[in-house]
């Protein structure tokens, strides 16, 4: 039986977030009622994952409006606060999309904005359920082996969305259909969304899994231990090029070489027709300390610098299927 984890929930005056940086050690709930706290939560990945960022952006506009009322902000200050939320992370198109969706309702008041943000949440959960079914159907039609061994990268589950999950939603669906043997969950360096979050969600549901170092993924695939790889997305360009967590393109290259399908799962809110191809996607670069330190302790020499891109782009030619709530497209064919 699936367990529902809610990454975020509106409570009337602000947003309750599960602080994903504390998982799986403890479940810490943040109460976010001001813009700077929300931006900080987004930047340090207390809330993360493209669809969860979209919902946070939508509720963030309501948070800004309430703070504006409390503190007597000018229209310019409110506008500036909303654009700071919109720009808090650049790669996932969902964040800007969530903000932009509710903006036309600002003149109607906070209740109207919150109602629209709640619709973003409902629609995301429904989209994820449909993605789960569409993705499982496609995989079962294109992969012969039973039971299936699935590799995934980063975290795309309930925590990363408004509920259920995208790639992890497909994995849940395969498990519910009784056709899943095991999941290889890449640990996802440097912030460990795989070993801390994906493994936690899989463990909660009793889904058999191995956590493996990111550096093991290509070898696991080439050794024939994986039947299909399923990942999420932060932005899908008009030509199908897909930005996702750093390390995704290496998985895609290994899948292409091994001749197994590489599947991307994302709701329509992650598709960005205004971005023509992957080269036009802005890739977030994160603090060097995330790479140079381990548990807050410097491990690399003082003279070393870090290159820490949070995402990479998988070219459409390496993607066998893009699964959304509307169905499946096959960029490689
Ligand atoms: O930096 P993160 O943890 O926000 O990166 C998340 C990912 O790359 C996910 O795969 C993507 O947002 C899809 S979540 C359904």
PDB file of C-alpha atoms in Angstrom, residues 54-285:
ATOM      1  CA  UNK A  54       6.395  24.964  -9.140  1.00  0.00           C
ATOM      2  CA  UNK A  55       3.859  24.622  -6.330  1.00  0.00           C
ATOM      3  CA  UNK A  56       6.177  26.510  -3.946  1.00  0.00           C
ATOM      4  CA  UNK A  57       6.419  29.357  -6.455  1.00  0.00           C
ATOM      5  CA  UNK A  58       2.630  29.559  -6.744  1.00  0.00           C
ATOM      6  CA  UNK A  59       2.118  29.595  -2.957  1.00  0.00           C
ATOM      7  CA  UNK A  60       5.114  31.933  -2.697  1.00  0.00           C
ATOM      8  CA  UNK A  61       3.113  34.689  -4.415  1.00  0.00           C
ATOM      9  CA  UNK A  62       0.450  34.348  -1.693  1.00  0.00           C
ATOM     10  CA  UNK A  63       3.171  34.481   0.976  1.00  0.00           C
ATOM     11  CA  UNK A  64       4.515  37.682  -0.584  1.00  0.00           C
ATOM     12  CA  UNK A  65       1.015  39.237  -0.706  1.00  0.00           C
ATOM     13  CA  UNK A  66       0.382  38.448   2.980  1.00  0.00           C
ATOM     14  CA  UNK A  67       3.775  39.862   3.949  1.00  0.00           C
ATOM     15  CA  UNK A  68       3.076  42.969   1.859  1.00  0.00           C
ATOM     16  CA  UNK A  69      -0.175  43.509   3.796  1.00  0.00           C
ATOM     17  CA  UNK A  70       1.525  42.946   7.178  1.00  0.00           C
ATOM     18  CA  UNK A  71       4.495  45.204   6.446  1.00  0.00           C
ATOM     19  CA  UNK A  72       2.830  47.825   4.248  1.00  0.00           C
ATOM     20  CA  UNK A  73       4.956  47.156   1.145  1.00  0.00           C
ATOM     21  CA  UNK A  74       4.722  49.285  -1.970  1.00  0.00           C
ATOM     22  CA  UNK A  75       3.694  47.626  -5.250  1.00  0.00           C
ATOM     23  CA  UNK A  76       7.333  47.777  -6.376  1.00  0.00           C
ATOM     24  CA  UNK A  77       8.523  45.940  -3.261  1.00  0.00           C
ATOM     25  CA  UNK A  78       5.898  43.234  -3.814  1.00  0.00           C
ATOM     26  CA  UNK A  79       6.843  42.914  -7.487  1.00  0.00           C
ATOM     27  CA  UNK A  80      10.528  42.638  -6.561  1.00  0.00           C
ATOM     28  CA  UNK A  81       9.793  39.956  -3.929  1.00  0.00           C
ATOM     29  CA  UNK A  82       7.819  37.889  -6.440  1.00  0.00           C
ATOM     30  CA  UNK A  83      10.598  38.074  -9.025  1.00  0.00           C
ATOM     31  CA  UNK A  84      13.172  37.030  -6.414  1.00  0.00           C
ATOM     32  CA  UNK A  85      11.077  33.917  -5.710  1.00  0.00           C
ATOM     33  CA  UNK A  86      10.744  33.280  -9.455  1.00  0.00           C
ATOM     34  CA  UNK A  87      14.530  33.458  -9.915  1.00  0.00           C
ATOM     35  CA  UNK A  88      15.575  31.573  -6.773  1.00  0.00           C
ATOM     36  CA  UNK A  89      16.720  28.618  -8.914  1.00  0.00           C
ATOM     37  CA  UNK A  90      17.107  28.943 -12.690  1.00  0.00           C
ATOM     38  CA  UNK A  91      16.971  25.487 -14.269  1.00  0.00           C
ATOM     39  CA  UNK A  92      13.575  23.984 -13.382  1.00  0.00           C
ATOM     40  CA  UNK A  93      11.031  25.816 -15.531  1.00  0.00           C
ATOM     41  CA  UNK A  94       8.289  24.815 -13.074  1.00  0.00           C
ATOM     42  CA  UNK A  95       9.340  27.470 -10.533  1.00  0.00           C
ATOM     43  CA  UNK A  96       8.806  30.396 -12.904  1.00  0.00           C
ATOM     44  CA  UNK A  97       5.776  28.584 -14.330  1.00  0.00           C
ATOM     45  CA  UNK A  98       4.133  28.298 -10.906  1.00  0.00           C
ATOM     46  CA  UNK A  99       4.687  31.998 -10.175  1.00  0.00           C
ATOM     47  CA  UNK A 100       3.471  33.083 -13.619  1.00  0.00           C
ATOM     48  CA  UNK A 101       0.338  30.964 -13.396  1.00  0.00           C
ATOM     49  CA  UNK A 102      -1.005  32.707 -10.282  1.00  0.00           C
ATOM     50  CA  UNK A 103       0.217  36.264 -11.061  1.00  0.00           C
ATOM     51  CA  UNK A 104      -2.904  37.267 -13.059  1.00  0.00           C
ATOM     52  CA  UNK A 105      -4.977  36.506  -9.930  1.00  0.00           C
ATOM     53  CA  UNK A 106      -3.091  38.916  -7.653  1.00  0.00           C
ATOM     54  CA  UNK A 107      -5.652  41.736  -8.191  1.00  0.00           C
ATOM     55  CA  UNK A 108      -8.378  39.346  -6.981  1.00  0.00           C
ATOM     56  CA  UNK A 109      -6.671  38.815  -3.619  1.00  0.00           C
ATOM     57  CA  UNK A 110      -4.834  36.185  -1.603  1.00  0.00           C
ATOM     58  CA  UNK A 111      -7.718  33.687  -1.521  1.00  0.00           C
ATOM     59  CA  UNK A 112      -7.832  33.558  -5.328  1.00  0.00           C
ATOM     60  CA  UNK A 113      -4.056  33.045  -5.549  1.00  0.00           C
ATOM     61  CA  UNK A 114      -4.143  30.276  -2.937  1.00  0.00           C
ATOM     62  CA  UNK A 115      -7.039  28.568  -4.747  1.00  0.00           C
ATOM     63  CA  UNK A 116      -5.013  28.559  -7.979  1.00  0.00           C
ATOM     64  CA  UNK A 117      -1.929  27.248  -6.160  1.00  0.00           C
ATOM     65  CA  UNK A 118      -4.069  24.456  -4.694  1.00  0.00           C
ATOM     66  CA  UNK A 119      -5.118  23.660  -8.269  1.00  0.00           C
ATOM     67  CA  UNK A 120      -1.421  23.416  -9.232  1.00  0.00           C
ATOM     68  CA  UNK A 121      -1.025  20.828  -6.449  1.00  0.00           C
ATOM     69  CA  UNK A 122      -4.108  18.806  -7.438  1.00  0.00           C
ATOM     70  CA  UNK A 123      -3.183  18.824 -11.109  1.00  0.00           C
ATOM     71  CA  UNK A 124       0.392  17.731 -10.355  1.00  0.00           C
ATOM     72  CA  UNK A 125      -0.739  14.719  -8.326  1.00  0.00           C
ATOM     73  CA  UNK A 126      -3.198  13.742 -11.082  1.00  0.00           C
ATOM     74  CA  UNK A 127      -0.498  14.202 -13.748  1.00  0.00           C
ATOM     75  CA  UNK A 128       1.917  12.026 -11.782  1.00  0.00           C
ATOM     76  CA  UNK A 129      -0.619   9.211 -11.466  1.00  0.00           C
ATOM     77  CA  UNK A 130      -1.163   9.335 -15.237  1.00  0.00           C
ATOM     78  CA  UNK A 131       2.609   9.421 -15.850  1.00  0.00           C
ATOM     79  CA  UNK A 132       2.955   6.319 -13.665  1.00  0.00           C
ATOM     80  CA  UNK A 133       0.415   4.399 -15.724  1.00  0.00           C
ATOM     81  CA  UNK A 134       1.653   5.665 -19.112  1.00  0.00           C
ATOM     82  CA  UNK A 135       5.283   4.961 -18.241  1.00  0.00           C
ATOM     83  CA  UNK A 136       4.610   1.475 -16.885  1.00  0.00           C
ATOM     84  CA  UNK A 137       2.573   0.592 -19.991  1.00  0.00           C
ATOM     85  CA  UNK A 138       5.362   1.823 -22.296  1.00  0.00           C
ATOM     86  CA  UNK A 139       8.103  -0.019 -20.411  1.00  0.00           C
ATOM     87  CA  UNK A 140       6.163  -3.282 -20.288  1.00  0.00           C
ATOM     88  CA  UNK A 141       5.541  -3.029 -24.030  1.00  0.00           C
ATOM     89  CA  UNK A 142       9.221  -2.324 -24.858  1.00  0.00           C
ATOM     90  CA  UNK A 143      11.202  -4.401 -22.345  1.00  0.00           C
ATOM     91  CA  UNK A 144      10.910  -8.189 -22.318  1.00  0.00           C
ATOM     92  CA  UNK A 145      12.558  -9.272 -19.082  1.00  0.00           C
ATOM     93  CA  UNK A 146      10.394  -9.969 -16.018  1.00  0.00           C
ATOM     94  CA  UNK A 147      10.731  -9.019 -13.302  1.00  0.00           C
ATOM     95  CA  UNK A 148      12.292  -5.650 -14.177  1.00  0.00           C
ATOM     96  CA  UNK A 149      15.479  -4.093 -12.842  1.00  0.00           C
ATOM     97  CA  UNK A 150      15.211  -0.307 -13.001  1.00  0.00           C
ATOM     98  CA  UNK A 151      17.885   2.355 -12.531  1.00  0.00           C
ATOM     99  CA  UNK A 152      16.985   5.867 -11.423  1.00  0.00           C
ATOM    100  CA  UNK A 153      18.908   9.052 -10.669  1.00  0.00           C
ATOM    101  CA  UNK A 154      18.223  11.798  -8.113  1.00  0.00           C
ATOM    102  CA  UNK A 155      14.808  11.966  -6.388  1.00  0.00           C
ATOM    103  CA  UNK A 156      11.575  12.239  -8.341  1.00  0.00           C
ATOM    104  CA  UNK A 157       9.090  10.950  -5.767  1.00  0.00           C
ATOM    105  CA  UNK A 158       6.461  12.475  -3.493  1.00  0.00           C
ATOM    106  CA  UNK A 159       9.104  14.747  -2.022  1.00  0.00           C
ATOM    107  CA  UNK A 160      10.054  16.228  -5.386  1.00  0.00           C
ATOM    108  CA  UNK A 161       6.456  16.814  -6.481  1.00  0.00           C
ATOM    109  CA  UNK A 162       3.081  17.654  -4.995  1.00  0.00           C
ATOM    110  CA  UNK A 163       2.590  13.910  -4.468  1.00  0.00           C
ATOM    111  CA  UNK A 164       3.281  10.407  -5.892  1.00  0.00           C
ATOM    112  CA  UNK A 165       6.183  11.280  -8.180  1.00  0.00           C
ATOM    113  CA  UNK A 166       7.207  11.203 -11.842  1.00  0.00           C
ATOM    114  CA  UNK A 167       9.966   8.652 -12.536  1.00  0.00           C
ATOM    115  CA  UNK A 168       9.415   7.288  -9.058  1.00  0.00           C
ATOM    116  CA  UNK A 169       5.682   7.239  -9.820  1.00  0.00           C
ATOM    117  CA  UNK A 170       6.440   4.850 -12.696  1.00  0.00           C
ATOM    118  CA  UNK A 171       8.561   2.739 -10.356  1.00  0.00           C
ATOM    119  CA  UNK A 172       5.716   2.663  -7.777  1.00  0.00           C
ATOM    120  CA  UNK A 173       3.292   1.621 -10.521  1.00  0.00           C
ATOM    121  CA  UNK A 174       5.603  -1.205 -11.696  1.00  0.00           C
ATOM    122  CA  UNK A 175       5.910  -2.356  -8.081  1.00  0.00           C
ATOM    123  CA  UNK A 176       2.119  -2.293  -7.618  1.00  0.00           C
ATOM    124  CA  UNK A 177       1.729  -4.342 -10.808  1.00  0.00           C
ATOM    125  CA  UNK A 178       4.090  -6.944  -9.327  1.00  0.00           C
ATOM    126  CA  UNK A 179       6.679  -6.729 -12.136  1.00  0.00           C
ATOM    127  CA  UNK A 180       9.540  -4.969 -10.334  1.00  0.00           C
ATOM    128  CA  UNK A 181      12.568  -6.889  -9.087  1.00  0.00           C
ATOM    129  CA  UNK A 182      14.856  -4.154  -7.846  1.00  0.00           C
ATOM    130  CA  UNK A 183      15.745  -0.459  -8.187  1.00  0.00           C
ATOM    131  CA  UNK A 184      19.312   0.787  -8.524  1.00  0.00           C
ATOM    132  CA  UNK A 185      19.124   4.274  -6.950  1.00  0.00           C
ATOM    133  CA  UNK A 186      22.134   6.447  -7.812  1.00  0.00           C
ATOM    134  CA  UNK A 187      23.247   8.217  -4.631  1.00  0.00           C
ATOM    135  CA  UNK A 188      23.302  11.568  -6.518  1.00  0.00           C
ATOM    136  CA  UNK A 189      26.385  13.526  -5.553  1.00  0.00           C
ATOM    137  CA  UNK A 190      26.977  15.960  -4.006  1.00  0.00           C
ATOM    138  CA  UNK A 191      23.739  16.433  -2.031  1.00  0.00           C
ATOM    139  CA  UNK A 192      22.661  12.787  -1.977  1.00  0.00           C
ATOM    140  CA  UNK A 193      19.051  13.138  -3.102  1.00  0.00           C
ATOM    141  CA  UNK A 194      19.246   9.468  -4.138  1.00  0.00           C
ATOM    142  CA  UNK A 195      20.649   7.902  -0.983  1.00  0.00           C
ATOM    143  CA  UNK A 196      18.810  10.206   1.434  1.00  0.00           C
ATOM    144  CA  UNK A 197      15.449  10.775  -0.307  1.00  0.00           C
ATOM    145  CA  UNK A 198      14.807   8.180  -3.024  1.00  0.00           C
ATOM    146  CA  UNK A 199      16.055   5.367  -0.795  1.00  0.00           C
ATOM    147  CA  UNK A 200      13.856   6.717   2.041  1.00  0.00           C
ATOM    148  CA  UNK A 201      10.763   6.736  -0.181  1.00  0.00           C
ATOM    149  CA  UNK A 202      11.522   3.258  -1.562  1.00  0.00           C
ATOM    150  CA  UNK A 203      12.175   1.956   1.936  1.00  0.00           C
ATOM    151  CA  UNK A 204       8.863   3.389   3.201  1.00  0.00           C
ATOM    152  CA  UNK A 205       7.062   1.310   0.579  1.00  0.00           C
ATOM    153  CA  UNK A 206       9.106  -1.850   0.881  1.00  0.00           C
ATOM    154  CA  UNK A 207      10.429  -1.571  -2.682  1.00  0.00           C
ATOM    155  CA  UNK A 208      13.693  -3.561  -2.971  1.00  0.00           C
ATOM    156  CA  UNK A 209      16.598  -1.324  -3.883  1.00  0.00           C
ATOM    157  CA  UNK A 210      20.335  -0.832  -3.931  1.00  0.00           C
ATOM    158  CA  UNK A 211      21.878   2.588  -3.405  1.00  0.00           C
ATOM    159  CA  UNK A 212      24.915   2.808  -5.633  1.00  0.00           C
ATOM    160  CA  UNK A 213      27.587   5.487  -6.163  1.00  0.00           C
ATOM    161  CA  UNK A 214      26.895   7.611  -9.243  1.00  0.00           C
ATOM    162  CA  UNK A 215      30.201   6.324 -10.614  1.00  0.00           C
ATOM    163  CA  UNK A 216      28.822   2.753 -10.599  1.00  0.00           C
ATOM    164  CA  UNK A 217      25.854   3.486 -12.872  1.00  0.00           C
ATOM    165  CA  UNK A 218      27.537   3.043 -16.269  1.00  0.00           C
ATOM    166  CA  UNK A 219      29.177  -0.189 -15.186  1.00  0.00           C
ATOM    167  CA  UNK A 220      25.960  -1.597 -13.683  1.00  0.00           C
ATOM    168  CA  UNK A 221      24.223  -0.903 -16.994  1.00  0.00           C
ATOM    169  CA  UNK A 222      27.013  -2.336 -19.196  1.00  0.00           C
ATOM    170  CA  UNK A 223      27.228  -5.470 -17.020  1.00  0.00           C
ATOM    171  CA  UNK A 224      23.599  -6.218 -17.954  1.00  0.00           C
ATOM    172  CA  UNK A 225      22.172  -5.674 -14.478  1.00  0.00           C
ATOM    173  CA  UNK A 226      19.617  -3.055 -15.558  1.00  0.00           C
ATOM    174  CA  UNK A 227      16.659  -3.378 -17.970  1.00  0.00           C
ATOM    175  CA  UNK A 228      15.569   0.264 -18.149  1.00  0.00           C
ATOM    176  CA  UNK A 229      16.603   3.648 -16.711  1.00  0.00           C
ATOM    177  CA  UNK A 230      13.891   6.126 -15.687  1.00  0.00           C
ATOM    178  CA  UNK A 231      14.658   9.689 -14.646  1.00  0.00           C
ATOM    179  CA  UNK A 232      12.799  12.972 -14.118  1.00  0.00           C
ATOM    180  CA  UNK A 233      13.372  16.378 -15.688  1.00  0.00           C
ATOM    181  CA  UNK A 234      13.789  20.011 -14.726  1.00  0.00           C
ATOM    182  CA  UNK A 235      13.174  21.438 -18.177  1.00  0.00           C
ATOM    183  CA  UNK A 236      12.400  19.797 -21.507  1.00  0.00           C
ATOM    184  CA  UNK A 237      13.266  21.999 -24.477  1.00  0.00           C
ATOM    185  CA  UNK A 238      11.106  22.165 -27.609  1.00  0.00           C
ATOM    186  CA  UNK A 239      13.347  19.632 -29.402  1.00  0.00           C
ATOM    187  CA  UNK A 240      13.230  17.132 -26.499  1.00  0.00           C
ATOM    188  CA  UNK A 241      16.673  17.918 -25.013  1.00  0.00           C
ATOM    189  CA  UNK A 242      16.233  17.413 -21.265  1.00  0.00           C
ATOM    190  CA  UNK A 243      17.888  19.056 -18.281  1.00  0.00           C
ATOM    191  CA  UNK A 244      18.008  16.909 -15.157  1.00  0.00           C
ATOM    192  CA  UNK A 245      20.269  16.287 -12.170  1.00  0.00           C
ATOM    193  CA  UNK A 246      23.982  16.187 -12.946  1.00  0.00           C
ATOM    194  CA  UNK A 247      24.930  12.636 -13.909  1.00  0.00           C
ATOM    195  CA  UNK A 248      21.805  11.952 -15.974  1.00  0.00           C
ATOM    196  CA  UNK A 249      23.547  12.260 -19.358  1.00  0.00           C
ATOM    197  CA  UNK A 250      26.138   9.664 -18.336  1.00  0.00           C
ATOM    198  CA  UNK A 251      23.315   7.236 -17.570  1.00  0.00           C
ATOM    199  CA  UNK A 252      21.785   7.985 -20.990  1.00  0.00           C
ATOM    200  CA  UNK A 253      25.093   7.335 -22.798  1.00  0.00           C
ATOM    201  CA  UNK A 254      25.520   4.009 -21.025  1.00  0.00           C
ATOM    202  CA  UNK A 255      21.932   3.000 -21.855  1.00  0.00           C
ATOM    203  CA  UNK A 256      22.483   3.847 -25.538  1.00  0.00           C
ATOM    204  CA  UNK A 257      25.638   1.741 -25.610  1.00  0.00           C
ATOM    205  CA  UNK A 258      23.965  -1.168 -23.811  1.00  0.00           C
ATOM    206  CA  UNK A 259      20.849  -0.955 -26.000  1.00  0.00           C
ATOM    207  CA  UNK A 260      18.407  -0.500 -23.114  1.00  0.00           C
ATOM    208  CA  UNK A 261      15.749   2.222 -22.966  1.00  0.00           C
ATOM    209  CA  UNK A 262      16.410   5.569 -21.307  1.00  0.00           C
ATOM    210  CA  UNK A 263      13.077   7.048 -20.219  1.00  0.00           C
ATOM    211  CA  UNK A 264      12.335  10.623 -19.082  1.00  0.00           C
ATOM    212  CA  UNK A 265       9.185  11.240 -17.021  1.00  0.00           C
ATOM    213  CA  UNK A 266       7.750  14.722 -16.462  1.00  0.00           C
ATOM    214  CA  UNK A 267       4.448  16.594 -16.334  1.00  0.00           C
ATOM    215  CA  UNK A 268       3.558  19.161 -18.999  1.00  0.00           C
ATOM    216  CA  UNK A 269       4.570  21.894 -16.533  1.00  0.00           C
ATOM    217  CA  UNK A 270       8.204  20.849 -17.112  1.00  0.00           C
ATOM    218  CA  UNK A 271       7.972  21.239 -20.915  1.00  0.00           C
ATOM    219  CA  UNK A 272       9.305  24.574 -22.130  1.00  0.00           C
ATOM    220  CA  UNK A 273       8.385  25.239 -25.763  1.00  0.00           C
ATOM    221  CA  UNK A 274      10.008  28.701 -25.481  1.00  0.00           C
ATOM    222  CA  UNK A 275      13.448  27.074 -25.111  1.00  0.00           C
ATOM    223  CA  UNK A 276      14.377  25.673 -28.528  1.00  0.00           C
ATOM    224  CA  UNK A 277      17.133  23.245 -27.482  1.00  0.00           C
ATOM    225  CA  UNK A 278      19.274  22.170 -24.561  1.00  0.00           C
ATOM    226  CA  UNK A 279      22.090  24.684 -25.149  1.00  0.00           C
ATOM    227  CA  UNK A 280      19.616  27.447 -24.273  1.00  0.00           C
ATOM    228  CA  UNK A 281      18.866  25.999 -20.810  1.00  0.00           C
ATOM    229  CA  UNK A 282      20.552  27.822 -17.937  1.00  0.00           C
ATOM    230  CA  UNK A 283      22.442  25.340 -15.762  1.00  0.00           C
ATOM    231  CA  UNK A 284      22.565  26.271 -12.081  1.00  0.00           C
ATOM    232  CA  UNK A 285      26.038  26.284 -10.557  1.00  0.00           C
TER     233      UNK A 285
END
